[in-house]
Amino acid sequence: MRIAFITAGAAGMYCGSCMRDNALVTALRKLGHDALLIPTYTPIKVDEADASQQKVFFGGVNVYLEQKFWLFRHTPRVLDRLFNFRWLLKFVSRFAVRTKYSELGDITISMLQGAHGHQAKEVAKLVEFLRDEKPDVVLFTNALLSGVIPEVKRQLGVPVLVTLQGDDIFLDELPERDRKRCFELIRENGRSVDGYISTSHYYADHMAAYIGLPRERMHVAHPGINLAGHGGAPDPRGARPLTIGYFARICPEKGFHRAVEAFITLRQRPGAPEVKLKASGWLGANNRAYFDDQLKRLDAAGLRGDFEHVESPGHDDKVRFMRSIDVLCVPTVYREPKGLYVLEAWANGVPVVLPAHGTFPELIEATGGGLLVDPGSVGALADGLSRVLSDHEFRARCGAAGLAALRERFTAEAMAAHTVTLLNQFVRTSAPITA
């Protein structure tokens, strides 16, 4: 099967959606499929071999210029290419990452208008490329790119599917008027969509209600990871102190402050063990002040010396991080649709303590790889961490259960095989969607 997968760069950040898309396309190729990973906005940033094409469509500079200035909506392609070099897109990403989502309503609406928006030139370029590549099916990484889908469907006539794996995180930040208009356009573009693939049953239910998309056209393919390089069962702890790990983007929505609060609460209890807190993950310039505030809280509690921060690591560093902790805790504020960091912990035999919302209950129910706690209670989070850290047999049992279930159900190969099964339903019976 020839599969075109349109992904989206995240302005130079490590991005869970990019990593999932990259792992999926790599695994699809290993299964013998001709899979293309086509980046938009900026080059993707992943900690494994980059499977994406060199050419970036809807390059961030051109999209911005076309939004702001009439002239750039009519410039020749030779000029557009000057603004679309990968090195330039990577450079401007340093500044784009600081832009607040709430300021992007107009450009998001224009993008969702597709051939009728200010980026009509970019729509034409991508559709022309896809027409030349002749895919059997086209997948999009999110619904925010759906403005191009009506034209893809009209000119190629092949099945088109949309992945649902985190659109609401962006849409929630838009002003209400802009958000409602985006919902309308996503539903309108959905008339040309054959189906949706969600990363969890929770997220399928949520997005159907949130945007008003048809739940009966949503399918679930849980994420998976490439196990190469991961360590399996953990090494003996030896003299190393018990360690709570936080591995995710360091930002309010991922709940780093809650991990800090729970750590302080746990350590201040009478008879508490000498537990450490260790954190890693992408830390952007826009979240440095937030991170510094958490360091001040640790200083005030007299626990700064028991905290360690590891700068955003590569893949080998990530594995070393996972093998240096005893429990993973990412107490997200928002409802997580994927949770790749949970799978990465299990790949190294590490149990998890997580809030009971989003995709986390599905993952824990499927694996037995940890504990769920009340999402709104720091005390409950501290209790969960205390139980896992104090009960060595329970901790080992949860870690082993997570690892076993991961190897069976949550590998990149399993994700790819399930995705192919879903795609075959559409490729073999494809017909234009008209309503």
CSV table of C-alpha atoms in Angstrom, one decimal:
chain,number,residue,atom,x,y,z
A,1,MET,CA,0.0,0.0,0.0
A,2,ARG,CA,1.3,3.5,-0.8
A,3,ILE,CA,0.5,5.7,2.1
A,4,ALA,CA,1.0,9.5,2.4
A,5,PHE,CA,1.1,10.7,5.9
A,6,ILE,CA,1.0,14.5,6.5
A,7,THR,CA,2.6,15.4,9.8
A,8,ALA,CA,3.3,18.8,11.4
A,9,GLY,CA,6.5,20.2,12.8
A,10,ALA,CA,6.3,21.7,16.3
A,11,ALA,CA,8.6,24.8,15.9
A,12,GLY,CA,11.7,23.0,16.9
A,13,MET,CA,10.3,21.2,20.0
A,14,TYR,CA,10.2,17.5,20.7
A,15,CYS,CA,6.6,16.7,20.0
A,16,GLY,CA,4.7,13.5,21.0
A,17,SER,CA,2.6,13.6,17.8
A,18,CYS,CA,5.8,14.0,15.6
A,19,MET,CA,7.4,11.0,17.4
A,20,ARG,CA,4.3,8.9,17.1
A,21,ASP,CA,3.9,9.7,13.4
A,22,ASN,CA,7.6,9.0,12.8
A,23,ALA,CA,7.5,5.7,14.6
A,24,LEU,CA,4.3,4.7,12.7
A,25,VAL,CA,5.8,5.5,9.3
A,26,THR,CA,9.0,3.7,10.1
A,27,ALA,CA,7.1,0.6,11.2
A,28,LEU,CA,4.8,0.7,8.1
A,29,ARG,CA,7.9,0.6,5.9
A,30,LYS,CA,9.3,-2.4,7.9
A,31,LEU,CA,5.9,-4.1,7.1
A,32,GLY,CA,6.6,-3.6,3.4
A,33,HIS,CA,4.4,-0.6,2.8
A,34,ASP,CA,5.5,2.4,0.7
A,35,ALA,CA,4.9,5.1,3.4
A,36,LEU,CA,5.8,8.8,3.0
A,37,LEU,CA,6.1,11.1,6.0
A,38,ILE,CA,5.5,14.7,4.7
A,39,PRO,CA,6.3,17.5,7.1
A,40,THR,CA,4.3,20.8,7.3
A,41,TYR,CA,5.1,24.1,9.0
A,42,THR,CA,8.7,23.2,10.2
A,43,PRO,CA,10.9,20.1,10.0
A,44,ILE,CA,10.0,17.6,12.7
A,45,LYS,CA,12.2,17.0,15.7
A,46,VAL,CA,12.5,13.4,17.0
A,47,ASP,CA,15.0,11.5,19.0
A,48,GLU,CA,15.1,8.5,16.6
A,49,ALA,CA,16.0,8.3,12.9
A,50,ASP,CA,14.0,11.0,11.1
A,51,ALA,CA,11.7,9.3,8.5
A,52,SER,CA,10.3,12.5,7.0
A,53,GLN,CA,10.8,13.9,3.5
A,54,GLN,CA,13.2,16.8,3.1
A,55,LYS,CA,10.7,19.2,1.6
A,56,VAL,CA,8.4,21.0,4.0
A,57,PHE,CA,4.9,22.0,2.9
A,58,PHE,CA,3.0,25.0,4.3
A,59,GLY,CA,6.4,26.3,5.5
A,60,GLY,CA,5.9,28.5,8.5
A,61,VAL,CA,7.5,31.6,7.0
A,62,ASN,CA,5.3,31.5,3.8
A,63,VAL,CA,2.2,30.7,5.8
A,64,TYR,CA,2.8,33.8,8.0
A,65,LEU,CA,3.7,36.1,5.1
A,66,GLU,CA,0.7,35.0,3.1
A,67,GLN,CA,-1.5,35.6,6.2
A,68,LYS,CA,-0.2,39.1,6.8
A,69,PHE,CA,0.6,40.5,3.3
A,70,TRP,CA,-1.5,40.4,0.1
A,71,LEU,CA,1.6,40.5,-2.0
A,72,PHE,CA,3.0,37.2,-0.8
A,73,ARG,CA,-0.3,35.4,-1.7
A,74,HIS,CA,0.7,36.0,-5.4
A,75,THR,CA,4.5,35.6,-5.4
A,76,PRO,CA,6.1,33.1,-7.8
A,77,ARG,CA,7.2,29.7,-6.4
A,78,VAL,CA,10.8,30.4,-6.9
A,79,LEU,CA,10.6,33.2,-4.3
A,80,ASP,CA,8.5,31.0,-2.0
A,81,ARG,CA,11.3,28.4,-2.0
A,82,LEU,CA,13.8,31.0,-0.6
A,83,PHE,CA,11.6,31.2,2.5
A,84,ASN,CA,11.2,27.4,2.7
A,85,PHE,CA,14.8,26.2,3.3
A,86,ARG,CA,15.0,23.8,6.2
A,87,TRP,CA,17.7,25.7,7.9
A,88,LEU,CA,15.7,28.9,7.8
A,89,LEU,CA,12.6,27.2,9.1
A,90,LYS,CA,14.6,25.7,12.0
A,91,PHE,CA,16.0,29.1,12.7
A,92,VAL,CA,12.7,31.0,12.9
A,93,SER,CA,11.3,28.1,15.0
A,94,ARG,CA,13.3,29.5,17.9
A,95,PHE,CA,11.1,32.5,17.9
A,96,ALA,CA,7.8,30.9,16.8
A,97,VAL,CA,7.8,28.6,19.9
A,98,ARG,CA,7.2,31.7,22.1
A,99,THR,CA,4.0,32.7,20.3
A,100,LYS,CA,0.9,32.1,22.4
A,101,TYR,CA,-1.7,29.9,20.9
A,102,SER,CA,-4.3,32.5,21.8
A,103,GLU,CA,-2.8,34.8,19.2
A,104,LEU,CA,-3.2,32.4,16.3
A,105,GLY,CA,-6.9,32.4,15.7
A,106,ASP,CA,-6.9,34.3,12.4
A,107,ILE,CA,-4.2,32.2,10.8
A,108,THR,CA,-5.8,28.9,12.1
A,109,ILE,CA,-9.1,29.9,10.5
A,110,SER,CA,-7.5,30.8,7.3
A,111,MET,CA,-5.6,27.5,7.2
A,112,LEU,CA,-8.9,25.7,7.8
A,113,GLN,CA,-10.5,27.5,4.9
A,114,GLY,CA,-8.0,25.8,2.6
A,115,ALA,CA,-8.3,26.8,-1.0
A,116,HIS,CA,-10.5,29.7,0.0
A,117,GLY,CA,-8.0,31.0,2.7
A,118,HIS,CA,-4.9,33.1,2.4
A,119,GLN,CA,-2.7,30.0,2.1
A,120,ALA,CA,-4.4,28.8,-1.1
A,121,LYS,CA,-1.0,28.7,-2.8
A,122,GLU,CA,0.3,26.2,-0.2
A,123,VAL,CA,-2.8,24.0,-0.7
A,124,ALA,CA,-2.1,23.8,-4.4
A,125,LYS,CA,1.6,22.9,-3.8
A,126,LEU,CA,0.7,20.0,-1.5
A,127,VAL,CA,-2.1,18.7,-3.7
A,128,GLU,CA,0.1,18.8,-6.7
A,129,PHE,CA,2.8,16.8,-4.9
A,130,LEU,CA,0.3,14.2,-3.7
A,131,ARG,CA,-1.2,13.9,-7.2
A,132,ASP,CA,2.3,13.1,-8.6
A,133,GLU,CA,3.0,10.6,-5.8
A,134,LYS,CA,-0.3,8.7,-6.4
A,135,PRO,CA,-0.9,7.4,-2.9
A,136,ASP,CA,-3.6,4.8,-2.2
A,137,VAL,CA,-4.6,6.6,1.0
A,138,VAL,CA,-3.7,9.9,2.7
A,139,LEU,CA,-3.5,10.4,6.4
A,140,PHE,CA,-3.4,13.7,8.3
A,141,THR,CA,-1.8,14.1,11.7
A,142,ASN,CA,-4.6,16.4,13.0
A,143,ALA,CA,-7.8,18.1,12.1
A,144,LEU,CA,-6.2,21.5,12.1
A,145,LEU,CA,-4.7,20.6,8.7
A,146,SER,CA,-8.1,19.6,7.3
A,147,GLY,CA,-8.5,22.7,5.2
A,148,VAL,CA,-6.5,21.0,2.4
A,149,ILE,CA,-8.6,17.8,2.5
A,150,PRO,CA,-11.6,18.8,0.3
A,151,GLU,CA,-9.1,19.6,-2.5
A,152,VAL,CA,-7.1,16.4,-1.9
A,153,LYS,CA,-10.4,14.5,-2.1
A,154,ARG,CA,-11.5,16.3,-5.2
A,155,GLN,CA,-8.3,15.9,-7.2
A,156,LEU,CA,-7.1,12.5,-6.0
A,157,GLY,CA,-10.3,10.7,-5.2
A,158,VAL,CA,-8.5,8.4,-2.6
A,159,PRO,CA,-9.5,7.7,1.0
A,160,VAL,CA,-8.5,10.4,3.4
A,161,LEU,CA,-8.3,9.9,7.2
A,162,VAL,CA,-7.5,12.2,10.0
A,163,THR,CA,-5.6,11.3,13.2
A,164,LEU,CA,-7.0,12.7,16.5
A,165,GLN,CA,-4.2,13.0,19.0
A,166,GLY,CA,-4.2,16.5,20.7
A,167,ASP,CA,-6.1,19.1,18.6
A,168,ASP,CA,-8.1,20.3,21.7
A,169,ILE,CA,-4.9,21.4,23.5
A,170,PHE,CA,-4.4,24.1,20.9
A,171,LEU,CA,-8.1,24.9,20.3
A,172,ASP,CA,-8.8,25.4,24.0
A,173,GLU,CA,-6.4,28.4,24.0
A,174,LEU,CA,-8.1,30.3,21.2
A,175,PRO,CA,-10.6,33.1,21.9
A,176,GLU,CA,-14.1,31.6,22.0
A,177,ARG,CA,-15.3,33.2,18.8
A,178,ASP,CA,-12.3,31.9,16.9
A,179,ARG,CA,-12.6,28.5,18.5
A,180,LYS,CA,-16.3,28.2,17.4
A,181,ARG,CA,-15.4,29.2,13.8
A,182,CYS,CA,-12.7,26.5,13.8
A,183,PHE,CA,-15.2,23.9,14.9
A,184,GLU,CA,-17.5,24.9,12.1
A,185,LEU,CA,-14.7,24.6,9.5
A,186,ILE,CA,-13.4,21.3,10.9
A,187,ARG,CA,-17.0,19.9,10.6
A,188,GLU,CA,-17.3,21.3,7.1
A,189,ASN,CA,-14.0,19.8,6.0
A,190,GLY,CA,-15.1,16.6,7.6
A,191,ARG,CA,-17.5,16.0,4.8
A,192,SER,CA,-14.5,15.0,2.7
A,193,VAL,CA,-13.0,12.8,5.4
A,194,ASP,CA,-13.5,9.0,5.2
A,195,GLY,CA,-12.7,8.3,8.8
A,196,TYR,CA,-10.8,9.4,11.9
A,197,ILE,CA,-8.2,7.4,13.9
A,198,SER,CA,-7.9,8.3,17.5
A,199,THR,CA,-5.1,7.4,19.9
A,200,SER,CA,-7.5,6.3,22.6
A,201,HIS,CA,-11.2,5.5,23.2
A,202,TYR,CA,-11.3,8.4,25.7
A,203,TYR,CA,-10.1,10.8,23.0
A,204,ALA,CA,-12.5,9.6,20.4
A,205,ASP,CA,-15.4,10.2,22.7
A,206,HIS,CA,-14.1,13.5,23.8
A,207,MET,CA,-13.5,14.9,20.3
A,208,ALA,CA,-16.9,13.7,19.0
A,209,ALA,CA,-18.5,15.8,21.7
A,210,TYR,CA,-16.0,18.6,21.7
A,211,ILE,CA,-16.1,19.5,18.0
A,212,GLY,CA,-19.3,17.7,17.0
A,213,LEU,CA,-17.7,15.0,14.8
A,214,PRO,CA,-19.5,11.7,14.1
A,215,ARG,CA,-18.3,9.2,16.7
A,216,GLU,CA,-19.3,6.3,14.4
A,217,ARG,CA,-16.6,7.3,11.9
A,218,MET,CA,-13.9,7.2,14.6
A,219,HIS,CA,-11.6,4.2,15.0
A,220,VAL,CA,-8.9,3.7,17.7
A,221,ALA,CA,-5.3,2.7,17.2
A,222,HIS,CA,-3.4,3.0,20.4
A,223,PRO,CA,0.1,4.5,20.1
A,224,GLY,CA,3.2,2.3,20.1
A,225,ILE,CA,7.0,2.9,20.4
A,226,ASN,CA,10.1,1.4,18.9
A,227,LEU,CA,11.7,-0.8,21.5
A,228,ALA,CA,15.2,-0.6,20.0
A,229,GLY,CA,17.6,0.8,22.6
A,230,HIS,CA,15.2,0.5,25.5
A,231,GLY,CA,16.5,-1.6,28.4
A,232,GLY,CA,13.8,-4.0,29.4
A,233,ALA,CA,13.7,-5.0,33.1
A,234,PRO,CA,15.5,-2.4,35.4
A,235,ASP,CA,18.9,-2.9,36.8
A,236,PRO,CA,19.3,-3.5,40.6
A,237,ARG,CA,19.0,-0.2,42.5
A,238,GLY,CA,22.0,-0.8,44.7
A,239,ALA,CA,22.8,2.3,46.9
A,240,ARG,CA,21.0,4.7,44.7
A,241,PRO,CA,18.2,6.5,46.6
A,242,LEU,CA,14.6,5.9,45.6
A,243,THR,CA,13.8,8.3,42.8
A,244,ILE,CA,10.6,9.8,41.3
A,245,GLY,CA,10.9,10.6,37.7
A,246,TYR,CA,9.1,13.3,35.6
A,247,PHE,CA,9.7,12.9,31.9
A,248,ALA,CA,7.6,15.2,29.6
A,249,ARG,CA,7.6,18.7,28.3
A,250,ILE,CA,8.2,21.0,31.3
A,251,CYS,CA,5.1,23.2,31.3
A,252,PRO,CA,1.9,23.8,33.3
A,253,GLU,CA,-0.3,21.6,31.2
A,254,LYS,CA,1.9,18.6,31.7
A,255,GLY,CA,1.7,19.2,35.5
A,256,PHE,CA,5.3,19.6,36.5
A,257,HIS,CA,4.3,21.8,39.3
A,258,ARG,CA,2.0,19.1,40.6
A,259,ALA,CA,4.9,16.6,40.6
A,260,VAL,CA,6.9,19.2,42.6
A,261,GLU,CA,4.0,19.7,45.1
A,262,ALA,CA,3.5,16.0,45.6
A,263,PHE,CA,7.2,15.5,46.1
A,264,ILE,CA,7.3,18.2,48.7
A,265,THR,CA,4.2,16.8,50.4
A,266,LEU,CA,5.7,13.3,50.5
A,267,ARG,CA,9.1,14.4,51.9
A,268,GLN,CA,7.5,16.6,54.6
A,269,ARG,CA,5.5,13.7,56.1
A,270,PRO,CA,6.9,12.2,59.4
A,271,GLY,CA,9.2,9.3,58.7
A,272,ALA,CA,9.3,9.9,54.9
A,273,PRO,CA,12.1,8.1,53.0
A,274,GLU,CA,15.0,10.1,51.4
A,275,VAL,CA,13.3,10.1,48.0
A,276,LYS,CA,14.7,12.2,45.1
A,277,LEU,CA,12.9,13.9,42.3
A,278,LYS,CA,14.4,13.9,38.8
A,279,ALA,CA,13.0,15.7,35.8
A,280,SER,CA,13.7,15.8,32.1
A,281,GLY,CA,11.9,16.7,28.9
A,282,TRP,CA,11.7,19.7,26.5
A,283,LEU,CA,12.0,23.0,28.3
A,284,GLY,CA,11.3,25.9,26.0
A,285,ALA,CA,12.2,29.6,26.6
A,286,ASN,CA,8.5,30.4,27.1
A,287,ASN,CA,8.4,28.1,30.2
A,288,ARG,CA,11.8,29.0,31.8
A,289,ALA,CA,10.1,31.4,34.3
A,290,TYR,CA,7.6,28.6,35.2
A,291,PHE,CA,10.4,26.2,35.8
A,292,ASP,CA,12.3,28.7,37.9
A,293,ASP,CA,9.2,29.2,40.1
A,294,GLN,CA,9.2,25.4,40.8
A,295,LEU,CA,12.9,25.6,41.8
A,296,LYS,CA,12.0,28.4,44.2
A,297,ARG,CA,9.4,26.2,45.8
A,298,LEU,CA,11.9,23.4,46.2
A,299,ASP,CA,14.4,25.9,47.8
A,300,ALA,CA,11.7,27.1,50.2
A,301,ALA,CA,11.0,23.5,51.3
A,302,GLY,CA,14.7,22.8,51.7
A,303,LEU,CA,14.6,20.1,49.0
A,304,ARG,CA,16.5,21.8,46.2
A,305,GLY,CA,19.5,19.4,46.8
A,306,ASP,CA,17.2,16.4,46.3
A,307,PHE,CA,16.1,17.5,42.8
A,308,GLU,CA,17.9,16.9,39.6
A,309,HIS,CA,17.1,18.3,36.2
A,310,VAL,CA,18.5,16.7,33.0
A,311,GLU,CA,18.4,18.9,29.9
A,312,SER,CA,16.3,17.7,27.0
A,313,PRO,CA,18.0,14.4,26.1
A,314,GLY,CA,18.5,12.3,23.0
A,315,HIS,CA,17.2,8.8,22.8
A,316,ASP,CA,20.1,7.2,24.7
A,317,ASP,CA,19.9,9.8,27.4
A,318,LYS,CA,16.1,9.1,27.7
A,319,VAL,CA,16.7,5.4,28.2
A,320,ARG,CA,19.4,6.2,30.9
A,321,PHE,CA,16.9,8.5,32.6
A,322,MET,CA,14.2,5.9,32.7
A,323,ARG,CA,16.6,3.3,34.1
A,324,SER,CA,17.7,5.7,36.8
A,325,ILE,CA,14.2,6.2,38.3
A,326,ASP,CA,11.9,3.9,40.3
A,327,VAL,CA,8.5,5.4,39.4
A,328,LEU,CA,7.3,7.8,36.6
A,329,CYS,CA,4.9,10.5,37.5
A,330,VAL,CA,3.5,13.0,34.9
A,331,PRO,CA,0.4,14.4,36.6
A,332,THR,CA,-1.1,16.3,33.7
A,333,VAL,CA,-3.6,19.1,34.1
A,334,TYR,CA,-5.1,18.5,30.7
A,335,ARG,CA,-6.4,15.1,29.7
A,336,GLU,CA,-3.6,13.3,27.9
A,337,PRO,CA,-4.7,11.7,24.5
A,338,LYS,CA,-1.5,9.6,24.0
A,339,GLY,CA,1.0,9.2,26.8
A,340,LEU,CA,4.1,8.1,25.0
A,341,TYR,CA,6.2,8.7,28.1
A,342,VAL,CA,4.2,6.1,29.9
A,343,LEU,CA,5.1,3.5,27.2
A,344,GLU,CA,8.7,4.6,27.4
A,345,ALA,CA,8.7,4.0,31.2
A,346,TRP,CA,7.2,0.5,30.8
A,347,ALA,CA,9.8,-0.3,28.1
A,348,ASN,CA,12.3,0.0,30.9
A,349,GLY,CA,10.3,-1.8,33.6
A,350,VAL,CA,9.3,1.4,35.4
A,351,PRO,CA,5.8,1.6,37.0
A,352,VAL,CA,3.8,4.8,36.8
A,353,VAL,CA,1.5,6.9,39.1
A,354,LEU,CA,-0.9,9.0,37.0
A,355,PRO,CA,-4.1,11.0,37.4
A,356,ALA,CA,-7.3,9.1,36.6
A,357,HIS,CA,-8.2,11.0,33.4
A,358,GLY,CA,-7.5,11.1,29.7
A,359,THR,CA,-6.0,8.0,28.2
A,360,PHE,CA,-4.3,7.0,31.5
A,361,PRO,CA,-7.2,4.7,32.8
A,362,GLU,CA,-7.2,2.8,29.5
A,363,LEU,CA,-3.5,2.2,29.6
A,364,ILE,CA,-3.5,1.2,33.3
A,365,GLU,CA,-6.5,-1.1,32.8
A,366,ALA,CA,-4.8,-2.7,29.8
A,367,THR,CA,-1.5,-3.3,31.5
A,368,GLY,CA,-1.6,-3.2,35.3
A,369,GLY,CA,1.5,-1.1,35.1
A,370,GLY,CA,0.9,1.4,37.9
A,371,LEU,CA,-1.6,3.3,40.0
A,372,LEU,CA,-4.3,5.9,39.2
A,373,VAL,CA,-5.0,8.7,41.6
A,374,ASP,CA,-7.6,11.5,42.0
A,375,PRO,CA,-6.5,14.1,39.4
A,376,GLY,CA,-7.4,17.1,41.7
A,377,SER,CA,-5.6,16.0,44.9
A,378,VAL,CA,-1.9,16.5,45.6
A,379,GLY,CA,-2.3,14.4,48.7
A,380,ALA,CA,-3.7,11.5,46.7
A,381,LEU,CA,-0.7,11.8,44.3
A,382,ALA,CA,1.7,11.7,47.2
A,383,ASP,CA,-0.1,8.7,48.7
A,384,GLY,CA,0.2,6.9,45.3
A,385,LEU,CA,3.9,7.6,45.1
A,386,SER,CA,4.4,6.6,48.7
A,387,ARG,CA,2.7,3.2,48.1
A,388,VAL,CA,4.7,2.4,45.0
A,389,LEU,CA,8.0,3.5,46.6
A,390,SER,CA,7.5,1.7,49.9
A,391,ASP,CA,6.2,-1.6,48.6
A,392,HIS,CA,9.1,-3.0,46.6
A,393,GLU,CA,7.2,-6.2,45.5
A,394,PHE,CA,4.2,-4.1,44.3
A,395,ARG,CA,6.6,-1.8,42.4
A,396,ALA,CA,8.4,-4.7,40.7
A,397,ARG,CA,5.1,-6.4,39.8
A,398,CYS,CA,3.7,-3.2,38.2
A,399,GLY,CA,6.9,-2.5,36.3
A,400,ALA,CA,7.0,-6.1,35.0
A,401,ALA,CA,3.3,-6.0,34.0
A,402,GLY,CA,3.8,-2.8,32.1
A,403,LEU,CA,6.8,-4.2,30.2
A,404,ALA,CA,5.0,-7.4,29.3
A,405,ALA,CA,1.9,-5.7,28.1
A,406,LEU,CA,3.9,-3.1,26.1
A,407,ARG,CA,5.8,-5.8,24.3
A,408,GLU,CA,2.6,-7.5,23.3
A,409,ARG,CA,0.3,-4.6,22.5
A,410,PHE,CA,2.0,-1.2,22.4
A,411,THR,CA,5.0,-1.5,20.1
A,412,ALA,CA,5.4,0.5,16.9
A,413,GLU,CA,4.9,-2.7,14.9
A,414,ALA,CA,1.6,-3.4,16.7
A,415,MET,CA,0.4,0.2,16.0
A,416,ALA,CA,1.4,-0.1,12.3
A,417,ALA,CA,-0.3,-3.5,11.9
A,418,HIS,CA,-3.5,-2.2,13.5
A,419,THR,CA,-3.4,0.9,11.3
A,420,VAL,CA,-3.0,-1.1,8.2
A,421,THR,CA,-6.0,-3.2,9.1
A,422,LEU,CA,-8.0,0.0,9.5
A,423,LEU,CA,-6.7,1.5,6.2
A,424,ASN,CA,-7.6,-1.7,4.3
A,425,GLN,CA,-11.2,-1.2,5.2
A,426,PHE,CA,-11.2,2.2,3.3
A,427,VAL,CA,-8.8,1.4,0.5
A,428,ARG,CA,-10.8,-1.7,-0.6
A,429,THR,CA,-14.2,0.0,-0.4
A,430,SER,CA,-13.3,3.7,-1.0
A,431,ALA,CA,-16.0,5.9,-2.3
A,432,PRO,CA,-16.3,9.7,-2.1
A,433,ILE,CA,-17.9,11.0,1.1
A,434,THR,CA,-20.5,13.5,0.2
A,435,ALA,CA,-22.3,14.1,3.6
